[in-house]
GROMACS .gro file of C-alpha atoms in nm:
model
  471
    1MET     CA    1   1.343  -0.742   2.069
    2ALA     CA    2   1.531  -1.032   1.864
    3LYS     CA    3   1.515  -1.455   2.042
    4SER     CA    4   1.711  -1.720   1.998
    5LEU     CA    5   1.763  -1.819   1.605
    6ASP     CA    6   1.474  -2.124   1.652
    7THR     CA    7   1.606  -2.399   1.343
    8SER     CA    8   1.348  -2.591   1.409
    9ALA     CA    9   1.150  -2.391   1.152
   10ILE     CA   10   1.352  -2.471   0.879
   11HIS     CA   11   1.173  -2.605   0.580
   12PRO     CA   12   1.288  -2.904   0.535
   13LEU     CA   13   1.392  -2.830   0.161
   14ALA     CA   14   1.690  -2.600   0.266
   15LEU     CA   15   1.815  -2.879   0.474
   16GLU     CA   16   1.744  -3.120   0.161
   17LEU     CA   17   1.912  -2.844  -0.087
   18GLY     CA   18   2.219  -2.834   0.119
   19LYS     CA   19   2.280  -3.194   0.169
   20LEU     CA   20   2.251  -3.207  -0.205
   21PHE     CA   21   2.501  -2.874  -0.289
   22GLU     CA   22   2.731  -3.002   0.005
   23THR     CA   23   2.775  -3.370  -0.188
   24ALA     CA   24   2.829  -3.210  -0.526
   25GLY     CA   25   3.133  -3.009  -0.342
   26PHE     CA   26   2.975  -2.659  -0.326
   27GLU     CA   27   2.924  -2.450  -0.055
   28LEU     CA   28   2.532  -2.358   0.005
   29SER     CA   29   2.418  -2.114   0.294
   30LEU     CA   30   2.030  -1.997   0.378
   31VAL     CA   31   2.076  -1.594   0.358
   32GLY     CA   32   1.920  -1.299   0.366
   33GLY     CA   33   1.553  -1.232   0.560
   34PRO     CA   34   1.470  -1.598   0.623
   35VAL     CA   35   1.731  -1.597   0.837
   36ARG     CA   36   1.658  -1.288   1.017
   37ASP     CA   37   1.291  -1.392   1.026
   38LEU     CA   38   1.411  -1.758   1.232
   39PHE     CA   39   1.517  -1.512   1.486
   40LEU     CA   40   1.146  -1.370   1.476
   41HIS     CA   41   1.040  -1.710   1.534
   42GLN     CA   42   0.807  -1.563   1.217
   43GLN     CA   43   0.765  -1.819   0.907
   44ALA     CA   44   1.009  -1.758   0.630
   45THR     CA   45   0.765  -1.672   0.306
   46ASP     CA   46   1.081  -1.690   0.044
   47LEU     CA   47   1.342  -1.927   0.014
   48ASP     CA   48   1.694  -1.729  -0.078
   49PHE     CA   49   1.965  -1.963  -0.126
   50THR     CA   50   2.352  -1.826  -0.195
   51THR     CA   51   2.635  -2.067  -0.306
   52ASN     CA   52   2.995  -2.049  -0.460
   53ALA     CA   53   2.884  -2.225  -0.756
   54HIS     CA   54   2.812  -2.064  -1.084
   55PRO     CA   55   2.544  -2.076  -1.225
   56ASP     CA   56   2.591  -2.373  -1.477
   57GLN     CA   57   2.724  -2.604  -1.192
   58THR     CA   58   2.394  -2.466  -0.998
   59LEU     CA   59   2.213  -2.605  -1.332
   60ALA     CA   60   2.416  -2.901  -1.267
   61VAL     CA   61   2.391  -3.029  -0.910
   62VAL     CA   62   1.990  -2.977  -0.906
   63LYS     CA   63   1.876  -3.075  -1.229
   64ASP     CA   64   1.776  -3.462  -1.172
   65TRP     CA   65   1.612  -3.325  -0.776
   66ALA     CA   66   1.408  -2.985  -0.896
   67ASP     CA   67   1.061  -3.053  -1.074
   68THR     CA   68   1.124  -2.731  -1.271
   69THR     CA   69   1.447  -2.498  -1.321
   70TRP     CA   70   1.444  -2.143  -1.448
   71GLU     CA   71   1.704  -1.886  -1.596
   72ILE     CA   72   1.577  -1.524  -1.616
   73GLY     CA   73   1.863  -1.439  -1.323
   74LYS     CA   74   2.180  -1.620  -1.498
   75GLU     CA   75   2.302  -1.342  -1.594
   76TYR     CA   76   2.309  -1.237  -1.273
   77GLY     CA   77   2.372  -1.509  -1.100
   78THR     CA   78   2.001  -1.652  -1.003
   79ILE     CA   79   1.869  -2.017  -1.044
   80GLY     CA   80   1.509  -2.017  -0.989
   81VAL     CA   81   1.434  -2.358  -0.825
   82ARG     CA   82   1.051  -2.544  -0.836
   83LYS     CA   83   1.036  -2.849  -0.594
   84GLY     CA   84   0.673  -2.949  -0.524
   85ASN     CA   85   0.512  -2.669  -0.421
   86GLU     CA   86   0.833  -2.479  -0.332
   87MET     CA   87   0.977  -2.247  -0.535
   88VAL     CA   88   1.336  -2.100  -0.439
   89GLU     CA   89   1.600  -1.894  -0.586
   90ILE     CA   90   1.969  -2.012  -0.601
   91THR     CA   91   2.203  -1.723  -0.631
   92THR     CA   92   2.584  -1.731  -0.639
   93TYR     CA   93   2.812  -1.522  -0.444
   94ARG     CA   94   2.837  -1.161  -0.596
   95ALA     CA   95   3.110  -0.934  -0.543
   96ASP     CA   96   2.951  -0.641  -0.786
   97ALA     CA   97   3.023  -0.322  -0.878
   98TYR     CA   98   2.765   0.005  -0.920
   99ASP     CA   99   2.766   0.320  -1.233
  100PRO     CA  100   2.755   0.604  -0.936
  101ASP     CA  101   2.536   0.753  -1.176
  102SER     CA  102   2.245   0.501  -1.218
  103ARG     CA  103   2.172   0.170  -1.074
  104LYS     CA  104   2.312  -0.096  -1.300
  105PRO     CA  105   2.543  -0.275  -1.152
  106GLN     CA  106   2.852  -0.462  -1.329
  107VAL     CA  107   2.774  -0.854  -1.238
  108ALA     CA  108   3.077  -1.038  -1.114
  109PHE     CA  109   3.089  -1.316  -0.921
  110GLY     CA  110   3.252  -1.345  -0.563
  111ASP     CA  111   3.459  -1.686  -0.407
  112ASN     CA  112   3.307  -1.680  -0.042
  113LEU     CA  113   3.012  -1.595   0.203
  114GLU     CA  114   3.137  -1.298   0.365
  115ASP     CA  115   3.221  -1.103   0.082
  116ASP     CA  116   2.871  -1.167  -0.053
  117LEU     CA  117   2.741  -1.069   0.255
  118PHE     CA  118   2.893  -0.775   0.278
  119ARG     CA  119   2.756  -0.635  -0.012
  120ARG     CA  120   2.362  -0.640   0.090
  121ASP     CA  121   2.139  -0.421   0.249
  122PHE     CA  122   2.139  -0.413   0.612
  123THR     CA  123   2.322  -0.628   0.936
  124ILE     CA  124   2.031  -0.759   1.001
  125ASN     CA  125   1.954  -0.943   0.652
  126SER     CA  126   2.352  -0.983   0.632
  127MET     CA  127   2.316  -1.362   0.796
  128ALA     CA  128   2.382  -1.662   0.679
  129LEU     CA  129   2.304  -2.053   0.792
  130ARG     CA  130   2.593  -2.323   0.627
  131LEU     CA  131   2.356  -2.591   0.497
  132PRO     CA  132   2.353  -2.846   0.602
  133SER     CA  133   2.529  -2.772   0.965
  134LEU     CA  134   2.334  -2.525   1.020
  135GLU     CA  135   2.610  -2.267   1.146
  136LEU     CA  136   2.532  -1.923   1.137
  137VAL     CA  137   2.717  -1.671   0.973
  138ASP     CA  138   2.673  -1.347   1.108
  139PRO     CA  139   3.012  -1.128   1.089
  140PHE     CA  140   2.841  -0.792   1.076
  141GLY     CA  141   2.664  -0.816   1.393
  142GLY     CA  142   2.273  -0.863   1.228
  143GLU     CA  143   2.171  -1.033   1.585
  144SER     CA  144   2.292  -0.801   1.837
  145ASP     CA  145   2.134  -0.554   1.545
  146LEU     CA  146   1.760  -0.703   1.589
  147GLU     CA  147   1.767  -0.779   1.947
  148ALA     CA  148   1.878  -0.386   1.977
  149GLY     CA  149   1.644  -0.320   1.744
  150VAL     CA  150   1.822  -0.121   1.513
  151ILE     CA  151   1.901  -0.088   1.157
  152ARG     CA  152   2.277  -0.020   1.049
  153THR     CA  153   2.452  -0.093   0.724
  154PRO     CA  154   2.748  -0.431   0.657
  155GLY     CA  155   2.964  -0.099   0.495
  156THR     CA  156   2.965   0.250   0.555
  157ALA     CA  157   2.593   0.412   0.491
  158GLU     CA  158   2.703   0.615   0.241
  159ASP     CA  159   2.847   0.347   0.067
  160SER     CA  160   2.583   0.107   0.081
  161PHE     CA  161   2.332   0.370  -0.038
  162SER     CA  162   2.546   0.490  -0.299
  163ASP     CA  163   2.518   0.133  -0.423
  164ASP     CA  164   2.206   0.135  -0.424
  165PRO     CA  165   1.960   0.429  -0.347
  166LEU     CA  166   1.670   0.260  -0.271
  167ARG     CA  167   1.822   0.137   0.034
  168MET     CA  168   1.740   0.438   0.208
  169MET     CA  169   1.347   0.389   0.106
  170ARG     CA  170   1.404   0.026   0.266
  171ALA     CA  171   1.540   0.185   0.556
  172ALA     CA  172   1.253   0.347   0.622
  173ARG     CA  173   1.010  -0.017   0.538
  174PHE     CA  174   1.211  -0.198   0.719
  175ALA     CA  175   1.237   0.022   1.035
  176ALA     CA  176   0.768  -0.010   0.941
  177ARG     CA  177   0.787  -0.357   0.918
  178LEU     CA  178   0.953  -0.447   1.284
  179ASP     CA  179   0.891  -0.128   1.417
  180ILE     CA  180   1.239  -0.055   1.529
  181ASP     CA  181   1.484   0.276   1.443
  182VAL     CA  182   1.744   0.345   1.191
  183ALA     CA  183   2.102   0.353   1.344
  184PRO     CA  184   2.184   0.732   1.369
  185GLU     CA  185   2.471   0.724   1.090
  186VAL     CA  186   2.217   0.534   0.890
  187PHE     CA  187   1.950   0.869   0.942
  188THR     CA  188   2.228   1.120   0.851
  189ALA     CA  189   2.338   0.928   0.517
  190MET     CA  190   1.967   0.977   0.434
  191THR     CA  191   1.935   1.314   0.467
  192ASP     CA  192   2.234   1.351   0.382
  193MET     CA  193   2.210   1.143  -0.014
  194ALA     CA  194   1.825   1.210  -0.033
  195GLU     CA  195   1.820   1.368  -0.367
  196ARG     CA  196   2.025   0.992  -0.527
  197ILE     CA  197   1.656   0.867  -0.506
  198ASN     CA  198   1.599   1.069  -0.810
  199ILE     CA  199   1.772   0.766  -1.021
  200ILE     CA  200   1.581   0.491  -0.907
  201SER     CA  201   1.280   0.464  -1.139
  202ALA     CA  202   0.952   0.475  -1.045
  203GLU     CA  203   0.849   0.167  -0.994
  204ARG     CA  204   1.103   0.026  -0.769
  205VAL     CA  205   1.007   0.310  -0.570
  206ARG     CA  206   0.644   0.225  -0.607
  207ASP     CA  207   0.696  -0.159  -0.495
  208GLU     CA  208   0.897  -0.004  -0.167
  209LEU     CA  209   0.641   0.260  -0.089
  210VAL     CA  210   0.379  -0.024  -0.118
  211LYS     CA  211   0.560  -0.245   0.133
  212LEU     CA  212   0.565   0.044   0.345
  213ILE     CA  213   0.218   0.152   0.349
  214LYS     CA  214   0.111  -0.271   0.429
  215ALA     CA  215   0.357  -0.240   0.652
  216PRO     CA  216   0.286  -0.384   1.031
  217ALA     CA  217   0.372   0.006   1.169
  218PRO     CA  218   0.343   0.250   0.837
  219VAL     CA  219   0.390   0.574   1.069
  220ARG     CA  220   0.710   0.505   1.209
  221GLY     CA  221   0.829   0.503   0.812
  222ILE     CA  222   0.634   0.767   0.673
  223GLU     CA  223   0.835   0.944   0.967
  224LEU     CA  224   1.120   0.869   0.798
  225LEU     CA  225   1.072   0.929   0.514
  226VAL     CA  226   0.975   1.306   0.593
  227GLU     CA  227   1.208   1.350   0.832
  228SER     CA  228   1.539   1.194   0.620
  229GLY     CA  229   1.380   1.442   0.311
  230LEU     CA  230   1.357   1.088   0.149
  231ALA     CA  231   0.938   1.198   0.095
  232GLY     CA  232   0.996   1.591  -0.059
  233TYR     CA  233   1.132   1.322  -0.356
  234VAL     CA  234   0.850   1.040  -0.365
  235LEU     CA  235   0.562   1.149  -0.198
  236PRO     CA  236   0.555   1.605  -0.166
  237GLU     CA  237   0.256   1.614  -0.082
  238ILE     CA  238   0.322   1.436   0.256
  239PRO     CA  239   0.558   1.708   0.439
  240ALA     CA  240   0.357   1.975   0.227
  241LEU     CA  241   0.080   1.918   0.478
  242LYS     CA  242   0.303   2.059   0.800
  243LEU     CA  243   0.102   2.382   0.752
  244GLU     CA  244   0.262   2.679   0.965
  245VAL     CA  245   0.026   2.726   1.205
  246ASP     CA  246   0.018   3.074   1.362
  247GLU     CA  247  -0.128   3.228   1.726
  248TYR     CA  248  -0.428   3.395   1.511
  249HIS     CA  249  -0.495   3.157   1.271
  250HIS     CA  250  -0.545   2.804   1.527
  251HIS     CA  251  -0.543   2.449   1.335
  252LYS     CA  252  -0.524   2.109   1.342
  253ASP     CA  253  -0.226   2.000   1.255
  254VAL     CA  254  -0.260   1.833   0.898
  255TYR     CA  255   0.018   1.584   0.889
  256GLN     CA  256  -0.027   1.442   1.243
  257HIS     CA  257  -0.392   1.398   1.151
  258SER     CA  258  -0.288   1.241   0.850
  259LEU     CA  259  -0.077   0.984   1.043
  260LYS     CA  260  -0.376   0.892   1.279
  261VAL     CA  261  -0.607   0.895   1.047
  262LEU     CA  262  -0.334   0.640   0.866
  263GLU     CA  263  -0.298   0.456   1.180
  264GLN     CA  264  -0.696   0.421   1.311
  265ALA     CA  265  -0.769   0.322   0.955
  266ALA     CA  266  -0.497  -0.004   0.932
  267SER     CA  267  -0.661  -0.069   1.319
  268LEU     CA  268  -0.991  -0.120   1.103
  269GLU     CA  269  -0.899  -0.368   0.894
  270THR     CA  270  -1.072  -0.724   0.889
  271ASP     CA  271  -0.936  -1.052   0.914
  272ALA     CA  272  -0.959  -1.216   0.616
  273GLU     CA  273  -1.253  -1.335   0.619
  274GLY     CA  274  -1.397  -0.980   0.628
  275PRO     CA  275  -1.461  -0.708   0.421
  276VAL     CA  276  -1.140  -0.542   0.397
  277PRO     CA  277  -0.900  -0.799   0.519
  278ALA     CA  278  -0.535  -0.682   0.702
  279PRO     CA  279  -0.284  -0.511   0.526
  280ASP     CA  280  -0.517  -0.333   0.241
  281PHE     CA  281  -0.283  -0.069   0.069
  282VAL     CA  282  -0.581   0.130  -0.111
  283LEU     CA  283  -0.756   0.171   0.246
  284ARG     CA  284  -0.420   0.279   0.406
  285PHE     CA  285  -0.286   0.494   0.097
  286ALA     CA  286  -0.678   0.686   0.099
  287ALA     CA  287  -0.611   0.799   0.485
  288LEU     CA  288  -0.237   0.874   0.407
  289MET     CA  289  -0.371   1.137   0.142
  290HIS     CA  290  -0.679   1.233   0.213
  291ASP     CA  291  -0.658   1.571   0.291
  292ILE     CA  292  -0.341   1.666   0.067
  293GLY     CA  293  -0.551   1.884  -0.167
  294LYS     CA  294  -0.567   2.102   0.238
  295PRO     CA  295  -0.208   2.297   0.162
  296ASP     CA  296  -0.408   2.384  -0.164
  297THR     CA  297  -0.733   2.522  -0.059
  298ARG     CA  298  -0.656   2.685   0.320
  299LYS     CA  299  -0.807   3.047   0.362
  300PHE     CA  300  -0.803   3.267   0.628
  301GLU     CA  301  -1.135   3.397   0.681
  302PRO     CA  302  -1.235   3.723   0.790
  303ASN     CA  303  -1.381   3.555   1.137
  304GLY     CA  304  -1.016   3.411   1.244
  305SER     CA  305  -1.133   3.043   1.106
  306VAL     CA  306  -0.938   2.839   0.856
  307SER     CA  307  -1.093   2.680   0.585
  308PHE     CA  308  -1.039   2.398   0.351
  309LEU     CA  309  -1.332   2.455   0.047
  310HIS     CA  310  -1.333   2.191  -0.155
  311HIS     CA  311  -0.987   2.010  -0.088
  312ASP     CA  312  -1.164   1.668  -0.103
  313ILE     CA  313  -1.198   1.747  -0.509
  314VAL     CA  314  -0.852   1.924  -0.489
  315GLY     CA  315  -0.708   1.643  -0.349
  316ALA     CA  316  -0.925   1.347  -0.537
  317LYS     CA  317  -0.651   1.484  -0.873
  318LEU     CA  318  -0.361   1.558  -0.662
  319VAL     CA  319  -0.353   1.210  -0.545
  320LYS     CA  320  -0.422   1.092  -0.916
  321LYS     CA  321  -0.128   1.291  -1.078
  322ARG     CA  322   0.106   1.115  -0.805
  323MET     CA  323  -0.015   0.786  -0.853
  324ARG     CA  324   0.051   0.818  -1.218
  325ALA     CA  325   0.380   0.923  -1.195
  326LEU     CA  326   0.475   0.642  -0.925
  327ARG     CA  327   0.331   0.444  -1.204
  328PHE     CA  328   0.085   0.246  -1.005
  329ASP     CA  329  -0.246   0.033  -1.245
  330ASN     CA  330  -0.528   0.227  -1.323
  331ASP     CA  331  -0.728   0.049  -1.083
  332THR     CA  332  -0.545   0.135  -0.812
  333ILE     CA  333  -0.516   0.533  -0.847
  334LYS     CA  334  -0.971   0.496  -0.896
  335ALA     CA  335  -0.996   0.329  -0.590
  336VAL     CA  336  -0.778   0.548  -0.389
  337ALA     CA  337  -0.878   0.896  -0.556
  338ARG     CA  338  -1.224   0.810  -0.523
  339LEU     CA  339  -1.170   0.727  -0.122
  340VAL     CA  340  -1.024   1.027  -0.096
  341GLU     CA  341  -1.309   1.263  -0.323
  342LEU     CA  342  -1.565   1.074  -0.104
  343HIS     CA  343  -1.412   1.106   0.261
  344MET     CA  344  -1.628   1.438   0.303
  345ARG     CA  345  -1.903   1.361   0.196
  346PHE     CA  346  -2.108   1.201   0.572
  347TYR     CA  347  -2.020   1.523   0.707
  348GLY     CA  348  -2.346   1.695   0.788
  349TYR     CA  349  -2.556   1.348   0.796
  350GLY     CA  350  -2.573   1.421   1.167
  351ASP     CA  351  -2.706   1.777   1.183
  352ALA     CA  352  -2.950   1.746   0.924
  353GLY     CA  353  -3.054   1.422   0.787
  354TRP     CA  354  -3.071   1.243   0.496
  355THR     CA  355  -3.355   1.169   0.295
  356ASP     CA  356  -3.319   0.776   0.145
  357SER     CA  357  -3.248   0.905  -0.188
  358ALA     CA  358  -2.950   1.065  -0.074
  359VAL     CA  359  -2.869   0.780   0.156
  360ARG     CA  360  -2.893   0.555  -0.183
  361ARG     CA  361  -2.630   0.864  -0.362
  362TYR     CA  362  -2.339   0.741  -0.088
  363VAL     CA  363  -2.377   0.376  -0.132
  364ARG     CA  364  -2.431   0.459  -0.509
  365ASP     CA  365  -2.153   0.686  -0.555
  366ALA     CA  366  -1.908   0.464  -0.320
  367GLY     CA  367  -1.951   0.079  -0.519
  368ASP     CA  368  -1.757  -0.108  -0.378
  369LEU     CA  369  -1.577   0.063  -0.176
  370LEU     CA  370  -1.802   0.096   0.039
  371GLU     CA  371  -1.655  -0.114   0.318
  372ARG     CA  372  -1.314   0.094   0.302
  373LEU     CA  373  -1.522   0.414   0.260
  374HIS     CA  374  -1.707   0.361   0.649
  375ARG     CA  375  -1.377   0.278   0.749
  376LEU     CA  376  -1.182   0.600   0.594
  377THR     CA  377  -1.484   0.812   0.758
  378ARG     CA  378  -1.414   0.649   1.098
  379ALA     CA  379  -1.080   0.681   1.057
  380ASP     CA  380  -1.082   1.099   0.984
  381VAL     CA  381  -1.216   1.167   1.334
  382THR     CA  382  -0.926   1.235   1.508
  383THR     CA  383  -1.038   1.521   1.709
  384ARG     CA  384  -1.021   1.548   2.197
  385ASN     CA  385  -1.381   1.628   2.213
  386LYS     CA  386  -1.467   1.325   2.366
  387ARG     CA  387  -1.854   1.478   2.307
  388ARG     CA  388  -1.842   1.593   1.921
  389ALA     CA  389  -1.601   1.200   1.859
  390ASN     CA  390  -1.918   0.996   2.018
  391ARG     CA  391  -2.175   1.266   1.849
  392ILE     CA  392  -1.996   1.180   1.481
  393ALA     CA  393  -1.989   0.800   1.542
  394HIS     CA  394  -2.323   0.773   1.642
  395ALA     CA  395  -2.454   0.937   1.331
  396TYR     CA  396  -2.218   0.718   1.149
  397ASP     CA  397  -2.415   0.393   1.345
  398ASP     CA  398  -2.743   0.572   1.208
  399LEU     CA  399  -2.574   0.580   0.823
  400GLU     CA  400  -2.442   0.270   0.837
  401ARG     CA  401  -2.765   0.101   1.009
  402ARG     CA  402  -2.981   0.304   0.699
  403ILE     CA  403  -2.768   0.136   0.472
  404GLU     CA  404  -2.804  -0.216   0.517
  405GLU     CA  405  -3.210  -0.169   0.580
  406LEU     CA  406  -3.232   0.022   0.281
  407ALA     CA  407  -2.969  -0.297   0.135
  408GLU     CA  408  -3.222  -0.509   0.288
  409GLN     CA  409  -3.559  -0.393   0.144
  410GLU     CA  410  -3.420  -0.319  -0.298
  411GLU     CA  411  -3.131  -0.506  -0.322
  412LEU     CA  412  -2.910  -0.234  -0.298
  413ASP     CA  413  -2.548  -0.369  -0.383
  414ALA     CA  414  -2.696  -0.432  -0.698
  415MET     CA  415  -2.942  -0.119  -0.815
  416ARG     CA  416  -3.084  -0.090  -1.141
  417PRO     CA  417  -3.270   0.098  -1.298
  418ASP     CA  418  -3.686  -0.092  -1.361
  419LEU     CA  419  -3.624  -0.123  -1.705
  420ASP     CA  420  -3.314  -0.224  -1.895
  421GLY     CA  421  -3.149  -0.117  -2.236
  422GLU     CA  422  -3.294  -0.377  -2.436
  423GLN     CA  423  -3.671  -0.299  -2.258
  424ILE     CA  424  -3.617   0.101  -2.301
  425MET     CA  425  -3.493   0.048  -2.694
  426GLU     CA  426  -3.860  -0.140  -2.742
  427ILE     CA  427  -4.104   0.085  -2.535
  428LEU     CA  428  -3.849   0.386  -2.724
  429GLY     CA  429  -3.839   0.202  -3.055
  430VAL     CA  430  -3.482   0.260  -3.072
  431SER     CA  431  -3.106   0.204  -3.176
  432PRO     CA  432  -2.851   0.176  -2.893
  433GLY     CA  433  -2.712   0.543  -2.914
  434PRO     CA  434  -2.690   0.770  -2.675
  435ILE     CA  435  -3.060   0.836  -2.622
  436VAL     CA  436  -3.043   0.516  -2.451
  437GLY     CA  437  -2.750   0.633  -2.220
  438LYS     CA  438  -2.950   0.945  -2.145
  439ALA     CA  439  -3.251   0.721  -2.141
  440TYR     CA  440  -3.145   0.448  -1.858
  441LYS     CA  441  -2.960   0.724  -1.617
  442PHE     CA  442  -3.327   0.896  -1.625
  443LEU     CA  443  -3.449   0.580  -1.477
  444LEU     CA  444  -3.187   0.520  -1.224
  445ASN     CA  445  -3.221   0.903  -1.101
  446MET     CA  446  -3.566   0.775  -1.074
  447ARG     CA  447  -3.510   0.464  -0.894
  448LEU     CA  448  -3.260   0.631  -0.642
  449ASP     CA  449  -3.487   0.938  -0.564
  450GLU     CA  450  -3.854   0.722  -0.531
  451GLY     CA  451  -3.700   0.324  -0.484
  452SER     CA  452  -3.789   0.099  -0.696
  453LEU     CA  453  -4.174   0.173  -0.923
  454GLY     CA  454  -4.228  -0.164  -1.124
  455GLU     CA  455  -4.211  -0.204  -1.522
  456GLU     CA  456  -4.535  -0.033  -1.527
  457GLU     CA  457  -4.482   0.314  -1.418
  458ALA     CA  458  -4.202   0.308  -1.522
  459THR     CA  459  -4.251   0.279  -1.895
  460ARG     CA  460  -4.521   0.554  -1.826
  461ARG     CA  461  -4.231   0.762  -1.682
  462LEU     CA  462  -3.987   0.738  -1.990
  463LYS     CA  463  -4.289   0.791  -2.171
  464GLU     CA  464  -4.340   1.086  -2.028
  465TRP     CA  465  -3.994   1.147  -2.013
  466ALA     CA  466  -3.915   1.081  -2.430
  467ALA     CA  467  -4.200   1.288  -2.486
  468ASP     CA  468  -4.098   1.589  -2.306
  469GLN     CA  469  -3.727   1.534  -2.482
  470GLY     CA  470  -3.882   1.499  -2.822
  471ILE     CA  471  -3.802   1.145  -2.890
   0.00000   0.00000   0.00000
C-alpha cells in the first residue's frame, strides 16, 4: 500500500523550523500523521512537531521567528506557533502515565524521541523525520505496516488501549480512512476491552465517529465497531439491526442493507461545487441510521410477511436520542432526524402519482435538505431485482423533473403565501399574535394546494376564512 517516502512534499516551513532548533542546540522532528502521509503521497494538512526542548525553551527559540505563539497546551508540553498562514504545534517529548480509571494523564516530559514515539497510538503514526536532516526514525515498523496495510500498536494493544480507550475507535477510524485491516491482536484487545470506551467523554467519542463516517471507506470502520462490540456501547442501534431471519419470515438483512445504503449515499455526493459536497456527514449518518426504527416496529403478519409500520417516525426519535447522548449540536441532530423521518415519503409515488400539491409539500417538508433527501432516497434502493430498481429510479427521475418544473413556474425554493404577516394584520385589523400565525398557515396551505392565486383572490379567501373563524 505504502510508497517510497516523498521528502519533496515536505513543507518548507518544517525545514526552516528544523534549522532554527538545530542552531539553538535542540532536536526537532516532524512526527505522526504528516510523516505517514508523506509515504502515501498525500498532502499533510496539520504539521506536528516534537522536540527535546521544554515549553519555555521552545518559546525562546521561536519568539523572534514566529508571527504569533499561544500557550493553551503548555501544561501538556504543547506550544502553538503561527508563521504566515501556517499554524503548527510543537510538543515536548512525553513519557506520560495514565490513571486506569479515567483518561487524565500524569504529565511527564521525556528526554528522547524513541520513548515519545512508543507512547503513540499506532505504528503507522509512530514514525518521525529528524529535521533538518530528514533522517527517518521508525523504531516500531510503521513503514512496513503501512506497506502491508495493517494497524498495530508500538507496544501491546492492551497497554495502548488501557492508556486511552478512545484508541480503539481510532483504530476503526484509520481502518476506514486508509481502507486497511487491524492486526489480529489489536482486534482481540478491542473486543476484550470494548467496555472501557465508557470512560471516554461523549464529545471525544462523537468526534471520532464523525471522522470515521466521513472517511473514504466508512463501512469498513462501522463493521469493525460492530464486530468488536464497541458499537454496542457507542452506537447500539446499529448492531441491533441484525434481526434474526427464520425460514418462515424471510426479510431483508437490515444491517447489511444499511451499510449498503451508507456506501451508495457516499457515492452520490458531489464535488465542492455541487449541492452536497463530499464528505457529507449529515447524509452519510442519515443513511446509516435510516432504518434503526425497524427493530422496535417489526411485526410478523398472518400471511408470513414482515412489516415495519412507522419505522421512519420511530427511527427519527431514536436518532435524536442517540445524537443528543453523543452531544451533537441541535442543527445537526435536526437535519439527520428529518432525513430519517422523510426517507419513506417517496414510496408510492411511482404507483399512484402525486398531485402538484403533494410535490410542493415534499419540497417544503424537505426544505434545505432536499438535495440530501434525493440522494438518500436513491441510495435506499438495494434490491437485486433489476426491474424493480429501474422502476423506482425512473419514478424518482420523474419526481425530480416535476420538482424542477414547479420550481421554474413558482419559484418553489422561496415558497410563501400571497400575503405576508403585515398584510394579514392590516386586512383583518388584528395585532401580532396567534391569529396571524393561523391565518398565515391557512394561506400557505392554500398556496401549496393551488399555487399562487394573486393578492386580490388571497385577500378574498382570507376574509372568508376569518368570517368562518369568527374573527
